[in-house]
Amino acid sequence: MLPRVTLYTRSGCCLCETAKEQLARARRRAQFELEEIDIDSDPALRALYDEEIPVVAINGRKAFKYTVEEKEFLKKLRARS
């Protein structure tokens, strides 16, 4: 089973766009399922992550907030797989 990566984001977030680019690069080197969730579509998620986006979770555990470095992402992905 592939690791599940969730990107919590919102419209108009430039850091979120950068995180998406980093995850796209990482997908060239490792396989994982990617789900993108707009926190503004869910009041509970907005309350939880409003000031922290983008947030990246690997298999349901928060791994990054604000920035994602490809090398560190791949290391955490391997460790949590």
CSV table of C-alpha atoms in Angstrom, one decimal:
chain,number,residue,atom,x,y,z
A,1,MET,CA,0.0,0.0,0.0
A,2,LEU,CA,1.3,3.4,-0.9
A,3,PRO,CA,1.9,6.1,1.8
A,4,ARG,CA,-0.9,8.7,1.9
A,5,VAL,CA,0.2,12.3,1.8
A,6,THR,CA,-2.3,15.1,2.6
A,7,LEU,CA,-1.7,18.7,1.7
A,8,TYR,CA,-3.9,21.2,3.7
A,9,THR,CA,-4.1,24.4,1.7
A,10,ARG,CA,-6.3,27.3,0.7
A,11,SER,CA,-6.9,29.4,-2.3
A,12,GLY,CA,-4.5,32.3,-2.8
A,13,CYS,CA,-1.7,30.8,-0.6
A,14,CYS,CA,1.6,31.3,-2.3
A,15,LEU,CA,3.4,29.0,0.2
A,16,CYS,CA,0.8,26.3,-0.6
A,17,GLU,CA,1.7,26.6,-4.3
A,18,THR,CA,5.4,26.2,-3.4
A,19,ALA,CA,4.6,23.1,-1.3
A,20,LYS,CA,2.6,21.6,-4.2
A,21,GLU,CA,5.6,22.1,-6.5
A,22,GLN,CA,7.9,20.4,-4.0
A,23,LEU,CA,5.5,17.4,-3.6
A,24,ALA,CA,5.3,17.2,-7.4
A,25,ARG,CA,9.1,16.9,-7.6
A,26,ALA,CA,9.1,14.3,-4.8
A,27,ARG,CA,6.6,12.2,-6.8
A,28,ARG,CA,9.2,11.8,-9.5
A,29,ARG,CA,11.4,10.0,-6.9
A,30,ALA,CA,8.9,8.2,-4.8
A,31,GLN,CA,5.4,6.8,-5.1
A,32,PHE,CA,2.7,8.1,-2.7
A,33,GLU,CA,-1.0,9.0,-2.8
A,34,LEU,CA,-1.6,12.7,-2.7
A,35,GLU,CA,-4.8,14.4,-1.4
A,36,GLU,CA,-5.2,18.1,-1.4
A,37,ILE,CA,-7.7,19.6,1.0
A,38,ASP,CA,-8.9,23.2,1.1
A,39,ILE,CA,-9.2,24.1,4.8
A,40,ASP,CA,-11.8,26.8,4.1
A,41,SER,CA,-14.2,24.0,3.1
A,42,ASP,CA,-14.3,22.7,6.6
A,43,PRO,CA,-14.7,24.9,9.7
A,44,ALA,CA,-12.9,22.4,11.9
A,45,LEU,CA,-9.9,22.2,9.6
A,46,ARG,CA,-9.9,26.0,9.3
A,47,ALA,CA,-9.8,26.3,13.1
A,48,LEU,CA,-7.0,23.7,13.3
A,49,TYR,CA,-4.7,24.9,10.5
A,50,ASP,CA,-5.7,28.5,9.8
A,51,GLU,CA,-2.3,30.1,10.7
A,52,GLU,CA,-0.2,27.1,9.8
A,53,ILE,CA,-0.8,26.4,6.1
A,54,PRO,CA,0.4,24.7,4.2
A,55,VAL,CA,0.5,21.6,6.3
A,56,VAL,CA,1.6,18.3,5.0
A,57,ALA,CA,0.6,15.1,6.8
A,58,ILE,CA,2.1,11.6,6.0
A,59,ASN,CA,-0.2,8.7,6.8
A,60,GLY,CA,-2.3,11.0,9.0
A,61,ARG,CA,0.6,12.5,11.0
A,62,LYS,CA,1.7,16.1,10.6
A,63,ALA,CA,5.1,16.2,9.0
A,64,PHE,CA,5.6,19.8,7.8
A,65,LYS,CA,4.0,23.2,8.1
A,66,TYR,CA,4.8,26.4,6.2
A,67,THR,CA,7.5,24.9,4.0
A,68,VAL,CA,8.4,21.5,2.5
A,69,GLU,CA,11.9,20.5,1.5
A,70,GLU,CA,12.0,17.7,-1.0
A,71,LYS,CA,14.9,15.9,0.6
A,72,GLU,CA,13.4,16.0,4.1
A,73,PHE,CA,10.0,15.0,2.8
A,74,LEU,CA,11.5,11.9,1.1
A,75,LYS,CA,13.3,11.0,4.3
A,76,LYS,CA,10.1,11.3,6.4
A,77,LEU,CA,8.1,9.5,3.8
A,78,ARG,CA,10.5,6.5,3.9
A,79,ALA,CA,10.5,6.5,7.7
A,80,ARG,CA,6.7,6.6,7.9
A,81,SER,CA,6.1,4.0,5.2
